[in-house]
Amino acid sequence: MTDIAQHILLMGKRARAAAHELVKLSTAQKNDILRAMAGGLRDHAQPILEANARDVAEAETKGLSKPMVDRLRLTPESLEAIAAAIEQVATLPDPVGEILSETTRPNGLHITKIRVPIGVIGIIYESRPNVTSDAAVLCFKTGNATILRGGSEAFHSNTALANALQQGGEKAGLPAHSIQLVPFTDRESVDHMAKMDQYLDLIIPRGGQSLVERVVNVARMPVLKHYHGVCHVYLHRDADLKKAIDIVVNSKTQKPGVCNTLETLLVDTDLAPTFYPALASALAAKNVEVRGDATVLTHWPDAKPVTEEDWSTEYLDLILSVKTVDTLEEAVAHINHYGSHHTDSIVTENADAAQQFLHETDTAVAMWNASTRFNDGGEFGFGAEIGISTDKLHARGPMGLAELCSYKYLVTGNGQIR
Amino acid sequence: MTDIAQHILLMGKRARAAAHELVKLSTAQKNDILRAMAGGLRDHAQPILEANARDVAEAETKGLSKPMVDRLRLTPESLEAIAAAIEQVATLPDPVGEILSETTRPNGLHITKIRVPIGVIGIIYESRPNVTSDAAVLCFKTGNATILRGGSEAFHSNTALANALQQGGEKAGLPAHSIQLVPFTDRESVDHMAKMDQYLDLIIPRGGQSLVERVVNVARMPVLKHYHGVCHVYLHRDADLKKAIDIVVNSKTQKPGVCNTLETLLVDTDLAPTFYPALASALAAKNVEVRGDATVLTHWPDAKPVTEEDWSTEYLDLILSVKTVDTLEEAVAHINHYGSHHTDSIVTENADAAQQFLHETDTAVAMWNASTRFNDGGEFGFGAEIGISTDKLHARGPMGLAELCSYKYLVTGNGQIR
């Protein structure tokens, strides 16, 4: 066994021991620890900023792009924002201990299903150092131990942040090794984590497609994925023109670089002559490039021809593919075939059509007369968001604190036997 | 690509198309189809029994053990029982469509979380042909398409059963390819299924450790596992002697070959002089072999010395390992270290001790003064059981119909944008 493998195994063993201690903490104790973690960040502000300056300098030497370097950079203000965010998490309701169901069986056995921590969660992520704090803090709030493995660019920042959180938390009773950062940034360490199912109950990759692919291929434990978002808006023949324009413009342009942004617009063929010119001027005002089929090209000034590849492309940019469809069934079939099961919205005044769309699209969040941008933990009122799951098991759509929990059954009897 | 790989990919594509049709069926339509499936089994009784006779003859020629051959054998009576079980499933409540939560946001968006089918489920199983029907029927009841891959011993029986179910169901509107059986029994076909995450949303291996291991290693989609059960009963120092004897004898001997049977007994050291002799005579009457530590050997006639390996062994036989512990903490630590997180029970009259045990054991079903044998879908009132999950994500403990479902969010607005 390599040194890296041995070290990661030791981290796993320690995380499991921490998890068995974490389960004993009350909500009040956890919230005290969270505030102490925020204090830890403030106390360690200087070493954290120094470590970050080292990462930034290395990134600049390596010639990383300016947006990449900016994502890496911490300032006294952004560090204070991270600390304040931890204090905010302390104020959120604790899902652990929540009773999910309760029943008494004819033989008198009382069965209670309650929310409990998952145990040990592995988080594998790329550049942004604030993920170190966000992920560790939300996992801790729900009683989980974490093993964090960040990207090489933010290595010194991540190490300093994780130490500050763990050491700060320990002042208020955080069990040892509750938050651990993997001291390796090579790919081998990802593989060792992903195979360690005796200690890791869940692994969450947060990063690009190739990282997610690697984890999915190797992992023996459950993986919660946040794949790409190829989201659709469908303008049904009974769509209201004003709502249609508002929703399309907002879904496409309010924040084009995120997963819940609109990528493909489907439009009923009857609407083409009137809606396309109106949409064209509204989107031209926002500098959106449009790629469409033959009908689109007829009615939409400046539209370019679409290719087959466009239908499954997540542009994350001011580009929109547009397809003309004859029926609601055709729209649903297109979405289920080319989409990423993330967010899909119908615009219509026809309730029957809307219900059919909501139920037949195989998507995490199906919408009626609303912008795709509302698929978001904050907009759903979750208080905190870990990500948006494109999986169908355990968590689908926006993930809040409850999605970082498992459950168990407590069965109480007075000597029952079978 | 091999012929097998191509064929399995085609099955996946067809299953996905079936899943998109299945989501449109109402509960009443699904129940009609279930009754038609039962009819299909009755109509095809002769070809099914002929196919089964062929499997049984081949098994006997190959020299399979008598219990193996018996597990394989179908009779007119057992086939009728399978058909009647399908009709029973038709009477169960449908979890699909159930509203899990509902909220209206300050901006007027109405968000409903509802239960929906998972989509396409792969089931990989070994000898018993009745699994073909059980698995397909429960998956169908919850609106899922299935790809079944049974063992080679039951190949002809499984093929005949799957055909009868699909053809019978089609008479009442079952979409084509809703129930498909893989026509290969080599290991390669398991690997192709486990990698096909574009079409399979979930894979459930039902069989021995090596099958489960293989699926876990290869699978790209979520796996729901039913690993072994190393279950414990802990006799706390405030245990009632009569309850203790009843629960230990029942947990160990009522059905020793199943996963929720007791394998390791933990006993408070204060109880050793009185409880061990009493337990010894009760268990001797049931021919249970006992392996214990030094304290056990002192007080328990005929006990043999235990080895380190015993603590993690699932005997599935009339064998019991017994350990003497000084504290509740030691009992919990032993269970969390050596157990399989399946079922663990404390016997005590002390409510505080019981609560500590229930919350600190890292187990799917933690019990107080009850036999471990109650960890069972039927005993929990689930109506149907797919298995007992030893996983912590999506499903933990007994899995009923609800655990064969995912959820989605339906968001209704009137033109909201961000």
PDB file of C-alpha atoms in Angstrom, chain A residues 201-373:
ATOM      1  CA  ASP A 201     -20.762   6.932   3.497  1.00  0.00           C
ATOM      2  CA  LEU A 202     -21.151   9.433   0.675  1.00  0.00           C
ATOM      3  CA  ILE A 203     -18.932  11.273  -1.757  1.00  0.00           C
ATOM      4  CA  ILE A 204     -19.873  14.583  -3.378  1.00  0.00           C
ATOM      5  CA  PRO A 205     -17.781  15.771  -6.335  1.00  0.00           C
ATOM      6  CA  ARG A 206     -18.128  19.489  -6.936  1.00  0.00           C
ATOM      7  CA  GLY A 207     -16.390  20.480 -10.121  1.00  0.00           C
ATOM      8  CA  GLY A 208     -16.122  19.913 -13.822  1.00  0.00           C
ATOM      9  CA  GLN A 209     -17.388  16.993 -15.851  1.00  0.00           C
ATOM     10  CA  SER A 210     -14.066  15.123 -15.860  1.00  0.00           C
ATOM     11  CA  LEU A 211     -13.808  15.172 -12.052  1.00  0.00           C
ATOM     12  CA  VAL A 212     -17.387  13.948 -11.703  1.00  0.00           C
ATOM     13  CA  GLU A 213     -16.773  11.212 -14.306  1.00  0.00           C
ATOM     14  CA  ARG A 214     -13.678  10.012 -12.504  1.00  0.00           C
ATOM     15  CA  VAL A 215     -15.480   9.803  -9.153  1.00  0.00           C
ATOM     16  CA  VAL A 216     -18.513   8.049 -10.679  1.00  0.00           C
ATOM     17  CA  ASN A 217     -16.262   5.447 -12.310  1.00  0.00           C
ATOM     18  CA  VAL A 218     -14.236   4.628  -9.234  1.00  0.00           C
ATOM     19  CA  ALA A 219     -16.598   5.170  -6.297  1.00  0.00           C
ATOM     20  CA  ARG A 220     -17.867   2.239  -4.283  1.00  0.00           C
ATOM     21  CA  MET A 221     -20.056   4.410  -2.034  1.00  0.00           C
ATOM     22  CA  PRO A 222     -23.028   6.544  -3.132  1.00  0.00           C
ATOM     23  CA  VAL A 223     -22.150   9.647  -5.164  1.00  0.00           C
ATOM     24  CA  LEU A 224     -24.316  12.764  -5.246  1.00  0.00           C
ATOM     25  CA  LYS A 225     -23.757  14.502  -8.532  1.00  0.00           C
ATOM     26  CA  HIS A 226     -24.395  17.944  -9.732  1.00  0.00           C
ATOM     27  CA  TYR A 227     -24.033  17.383 -13.471  1.00  0.00           C
ATOM     28  CA  HIS A 228     -24.745  20.010 -16.068  1.00  0.00           C
ATOM     29  CA  GLY A 229     -28.022  21.783 -16.683  1.00  0.00           C
ATOM     30  CA  VAL A 230     -29.504  21.686 -20.171  1.00  0.00           C
ATOM     31  CA  CYS A 231     -32.705  23.494 -19.187  1.00  0.00           C
ATOM     32  CA  HIS A 232     -35.722  24.205 -21.376  1.00  0.00           C
ATOM     33  CA  VAL A 233     -38.578  26.651 -21.643  1.00  0.00           C
ATOM     34  CA  TYR A 234     -41.508  25.462 -23.748  1.00  0.00           C
ATOM     35  CA  LEU A 235     -43.922  28.052 -25.136  1.00  0.00           C
ATOM     36  CA  HIS A 236     -47.177  26.150 -25.510  1.00  0.00           C
ATOM     37  CA  ARG A 237     -49.688  27.357 -28.081  1.00  0.00           C
ATOM     38  CA  ASP A 238     -51.759  28.939 -25.285  1.00  0.00           C
ATOM     39  CA  ALA A 239     -48.789  30.919 -23.948  1.00  0.00           C
ATOM     40  CA  ASP A 240     -49.192  34.545 -22.960  1.00  0.00           C
ATOM     41  CA  LEU A 241     -46.756  36.637 -25.020  1.00  0.00           C
ATOM     42  CA  LYS A 242     -45.692  38.974 -22.203  1.00  0.00           C
ATOM     43  CA  LYS A 243     -45.061  36.108 -19.745  1.00  0.00           C
ATOM     44  CA  ALA A 244     -43.230  34.243 -22.485  1.00  0.00           C
ATOM     45  CA  ILE A 245     -40.864  37.131 -23.193  1.00  0.00           C
ATOM     46  CA  ASP A 246     -40.266  37.882 -19.501  1.00  0.00           C
ATOM     47  CA  ILE A 247     -39.555  34.233 -18.661  1.00  0.00           C
ATOM     48  CA  VAL A 248     -37.343  33.554 -21.672  1.00  0.00           C
ATOM     49  CA  VAL A 249     -35.284  36.724 -21.207  1.00  0.00           C
ATOM     50  CA  ASN A 250     -34.917  36.161 -17.459  1.00  0.00           C
ATOM     51  CA  SER A 251     -34.140  32.443 -17.749  1.00  0.00           C
ATOM     52  CA  LYS A 252     -31.505  33.079 -20.415  1.00  0.00           C
ATOM     53  CA  THR A 253     -29.861  36.324 -19.387  1.00  0.00           C
ATOM     54  CA  GLN A 254     -30.224  36.951 -15.643  1.00  0.00           C
ATOM     55  CA  LYS A 255     -27.120  34.843 -14.891  1.00  0.00           C
ATOM     56  CA  PRO A 256     -26.082  32.926 -18.009  1.00  0.00           C
ATOM     57  CA  GLY A 257     -23.117  31.090 -16.434  1.00  0.00           C
ATOM     58  CA  VAL A 258     -25.093  28.922 -13.999  1.00  0.00           C
ATOM     59  CA  CYS A 259     -26.732  25.510 -14.241  1.00  0.00           C
ATOM     60  CA  ASN A 260     -30.360  26.644 -14.016  1.00  0.00           C
ATOM     61  CA  THR A 261     -30.081  29.019 -16.959  1.00  0.00           C
ATOM     62  CA  LEU A 262     -32.150  28.372 -20.098  1.00  0.00           C
ATOM     63  CA  GLU A 263     -30.283  26.670 -22.964  1.00  0.00           C
ATOM     64  CA  THR A 264     -32.988  25.455 -25.372  1.00  0.00           C
ATOM     65  CA  LEU A 265     -36.299  27.150 -26.144  1.00  0.00           C
ATOM     66  CA  LEU A 266     -39.139  25.054 -27.606  1.00  0.00           C
ATOM     67  CA  VAL A 267     -41.950  26.954 -29.318  1.00  0.00           C
ATOM     68  CA  ASP A 268     -45.284  25.784 -30.664  1.00  0.00           C
ATOM     69  CA  THR A 269     -45.379  26.120 -34.441  1.00  0.00           C
ATOM     70  CA  ASP A 270     -48.579  28.250 -34.317  1.00  0.00           C
ATOM     71  CA  LEU A 271     -46.757  30.916 -32.333  1.00  0.00           C
ATOM     72  CA  ALA A 272     -43.783  31.189 -34.681  1.00  0.00           C
ATOM     73  CA  PRO A 273     -44.932  34.111 -36.884  1.00  0.00           C
ATOM     74  CA  THR A 274     -45.844  36.354 -33.948  1.00  0.00           C
ATOM     75  CA  PHE A 275     -43.627  35.219 -31.052  1.00  0.00           C
ATOM     76  CA  TYR A 276     -40.328  34.820 -32.917  1.00  0.00           C
ATOM     77  CA  PRO A 277     -40.006  38.449 -34.023  1.00  0.00           C
ATOM     78  CA  ALA A 278     -41.019  39.691 -30.558  1.00  0.00           C
ATOM     79  CA  LEU A 279     -38.554  37.361 -28.825  1.00  0.00           C
ATOM     80  CA  ALA A 280     -35.892  38.302 -31.352  1.00  0.00           C
ATOM     81  CA  SER A 281     -35.968  41.965 -30.429  1.00  0.00           C
ATOM     82  CA  ALA A 282     -36.141  41.273 -26.667  1.00  0.00           C
ATOM     83  CA  LEU A 283     -33.122  38.904 -26.820  1.00  0.00           C
ATOM     84  CA  ALA A 284     -31.185  41.070 -29.280  1.00  0.00           C
ATOM     85  CA  ALA A 285     -31.333  43.826 -26.658  1.00  0.00           C
ATOM     86  CA  LYS A 286     -29.460  41.424 -24.348  1.00  0.00           C
ATOM     87  CA  ASN A 287     -26.952  40.352 -27.034  1.00  0.00           C
ATOM     88  CA  VAL A 288     -28.132  36.740 -27.120  1.00  0.00           C
ATOM     89  CA  GLU A 289     -26.966  34.667 -30.097  1.00  0.00           C
ATOM     90  CA  VAL A 290     -29.775  32.471 -31.414  1.00  0.00           C
ATOM     91  CA  ARG A 291     -29.448  29.131 -33.249  1.00  0.00           C
ATOM     92  CA  GLY A 292     -32.642  27.720 -34.690  1.00  0.00           C
ATOM     93  CA  ASP A 293     -34.340  25.302 -37.064  1.00  0.00           C
ATOM     94  CA  ALA A 294     -35.767  26.244 -40.494  1.00  0.00           C
ATOM     95  CA  THR A 295     -38.932  27.821 -39.058  1.00  0.00           C
ATOM     96  CA  VAL A 296     -36.864  29.909 -36.660  1.00  0.00           C
ATOM     97  CA  LEU A 297     -34.622  31.077 -39.503  1.00  0.00           C
ATOM     98  CA  THR A 298     -37.735  32.244 -41.397  1.00  0.00           C
ATOM     99  CA  HIS A 299     -39.133  34.425 -38.601  1.00  0.00           C
ATOM    100  CA  TRP A 300     -36.128  35.369 -36.472  1.00  0.00           C
ATOM    101  CA  PRO A 301     -33.774  38.033 -37.804  1.00  0.00           C
ATOM    102  CA  ASP A 302     -30.094  37.151 -37.299  1.00  0.00           C
ATOM    103  CA  ALA A 303     -30.776  33.551 -36.135  1.00  0.00           C
ATOM    104  CA  LYS A 304     -28.124  31.029 -37.208  1.00  0.00           C
ATOM    105  CA  PRO A 305     -28.757  27.412 -38.172  1.00  0.00           C
ATOM    106  CA  VAL A 306     -28.776  24.987 -35.247  1.00  0.00           C
ATOM    107  CA  THR A 307     -26.883  21.660 -35.288  1.00  0.00           C
ATOM    108  CA  GLU A 308     -27.808  18.351 -33.670  1.00  0.00           C
ATOM    109  CA  GLU A 309     -25.059  18.933 -31.106  1.00  0.00           C
ATOM    110  CA  ASP A 310     -26.668  22.170 -29.911  1.00  0.00           C
ATOM    111  CA  TRP A 311     -29.661  20.324 -28.445  1.00  0.00           C
ATOM    112  CA  SER A 312     -27.547  18.699 -25.745  1.00  0.00           C
ATOM    113  CA  THR A 313     -25.161  21.619 -25.175  1.00  0.00           C
ATOM    114  CA  GLU A 314     -24.948  23.561 -21.925  1.00  0.00           C
ATOM    115  CA  TYR A 315     -23.677  26.890 -23.297  1.00  0.00           C
ATOM    116  CA  LEU A 316     -23.352  28.734 -19.975  1.00  0.00           C
ATOM    117  CA  ASP A 317     -23.191  31.768 -22.228  1.00  0.00           C
ATOM    118  CA  LEU A 318     -25.456  34.211 -24.083  1.00  0.00           C
ATOM    119  CA  ILE A 319     -26.390  31.603 -26.693  1.00  0.00           C
ATOM    120  CA  LEU A 320     -29.833  30.036 -27.112  1.00  0.00           C
ATOM    121  CA  SER A 321     -30.953  27.140 -29.301  1.00  0.00           C
ATOM    122  CA  VAL A 322     -34.559  27.313 -30.496  1.00  0.00           C
ATOM    123  CA  LYS A 323     -36.722  24.514 -31.864  1.00  0.00           C
ATOM    124  CA  THR A 324     -40.218  24.706 -33.324  1.00  0.00           C
ATOM    125  CA  VAL A 325     -42.504  21.859 -32.192  1.00  0.00           C
ATOM    126  CA  ASP A 326     -45.928  20.732 -33.345  1.00  0.00           C
ATOM    127  CA  THR A 327     -47.262  19.297 -30.097  1.00  0.00           C
ATOM    128  CA  LEU A 328     -46.777  19.197 -26.350  1.00  0.00           C
ATOM    129  CA  GLU A 329     -45.819  15.529 -26.751  1.00  0.00           C
ATOM    130  CA  GLU A 330     -43.018  16.503 -29.108  1.00  0.00           C
ATOM    131  CA  ALA A 331     -41.761  19.101 -26.623  1.00  0.00           C
ATOM    132  CA  VAL A 332     -41.783  16.577 -23.747  1.00  0.00           C
ATOM    133  CA  ALA A 333     -40.050  13.936 -25.877  1.00  0.00           C
ATOM    134  CA  HIS A 334     -37.341  16.455 -26.862  1.00  0.00           C
ATOM    135  CA  ILE A 335     -36.784  17.469 -23.236  1.00  0.00           C
ATOM    136  CA  ASN A 336     -36.657  13.878 -21.983  1.00  0.00           C
ATOM    137  CA  HIS A 337     -34.231  12.895 -24.733  1.00  0.00           C
ATOM    138  CA  TYR A 338     -31.832  15.857 -24.926  1.00  0.00           C
ATOM    139  CA  GLY A 339     -32.237  17.511 -21.524  1.00  0.00           C
ATOM    140  CA  SER A 340     -30.281  16.894 -18.355  1.00  0.00           C
ATOM    141  CA  HIS A 341     -33.354  16.386 -16.126  1.00  0.00           C
ATOM    142  CA  HIS A 342     -32.546  19.574 -14.232  1.00  0.00           C
ATOM    143  CA  THR A 343     -35.150  22.342 -14.798  1.00  0.00           C
ATOM    144  CA  ASP A 344     -37.823  22.628 -17.468  1.00  0.00           C
ATOM    145  CA  SER A 345     -40.620  25.181 -17.664  1.00  0.00           C
ATOM    146  CA  ILE A 346     -43.837  25.453 -19.691  1.00  0.00           C
ATOM    147  CA  VAL A 347     -45.445  28.793 -20.470  1.00  0.00           C
ATOM    148  CA  THR A 348     -49.171  28.423 -21.052  1.00  0.00           C
ATOM    149  CA  GLU A 349     -52.593  29.642 -19.888  1.00  0.00           C
ATOM    150  CA  ASN A 350     -53.931  26.112 -20.390  1.00  0.00           C
ATOM    151  CA  ALA A 351     -54.037  24.224 -17.072  1.00  0.00           C
ATOM    152  CA  ASP A 352     -54.467  20.772 -18.639  1.00  0.00           C
ATOM    153  CA  ALA A 353     -51.436  21.247 -20.853  1.00  0.00           C
ATOM    154  CA  ALA A 354     -49.456  22.526 -17.883  1.00  0.00           C
ATOM    155  CA  GLN A 355     -50.361  19.511 -15.730  1.00  0.00           C
ATOM    156  CA  GLN A 356     -49.406  17.129 -18.514  1.00  0.00           C
ATOM    157  CA  PHE A 357     -46.058  18.874 -18.915  1.00  0.00           C
ATOM    158  CA  LEU A 358     -45.372  18.959 -15.167  1.00  0.00           C
ATOM    159  CA  HIS A 359     -45.997  15.224 -14.800  1.00  0.00           C
ATOM    160  CA  GLU A 360     -44.478  13.848 -18.003  1.00  0.00           C
ATOM    161  CA  THR A 361     -41.170  15.713 -18.067  1.00  0.00           C
ATOM    162  CA  ASP A 362     -38.524  13.536 -16.438  1.00  0.00           C
ATOM    163  CA  THR A 363     -36.976  16.453 -14.593  1.00  0.00           C
ATOM    164  CA  ALA A 364     -36.010  17.388 -11.036  1.00  0.00           C
ATOM    165  CA  VAL A 365     -37.911  20.680 -11.119  1.00  0.00           C
ATOM    166  CA  ALA A 366     -40.784  21.079 -13.575  1.00  0.00           C
ATOM    167  CA  MET A 367     -42.234  24.582 -13.770  1.00  0.00           C
ATOM    168  CA  TRP A 368     -45.322  26.343 -15.075  1.00  0.00           C
ATOM    169  CA  ASN A 369     -45.144  30.046 -15.935  1.00  0.00           C
ATOM    170  CA  ALA A 370     -41.932  30.670 -14.005  1.00  0.00           C
ATOM    171  CA  SER A 371     -38.285  31.343 -14.817  1.00  0.00           C
ATOM    172  CA  THR A 372     -35.911  28.346 -14.712  1.00  0.00           C
ATOM    173  CA  ARG A 373     -33.711  30.498 -12.465  1.00  0.00           C
TER     174      ARG A 373
END
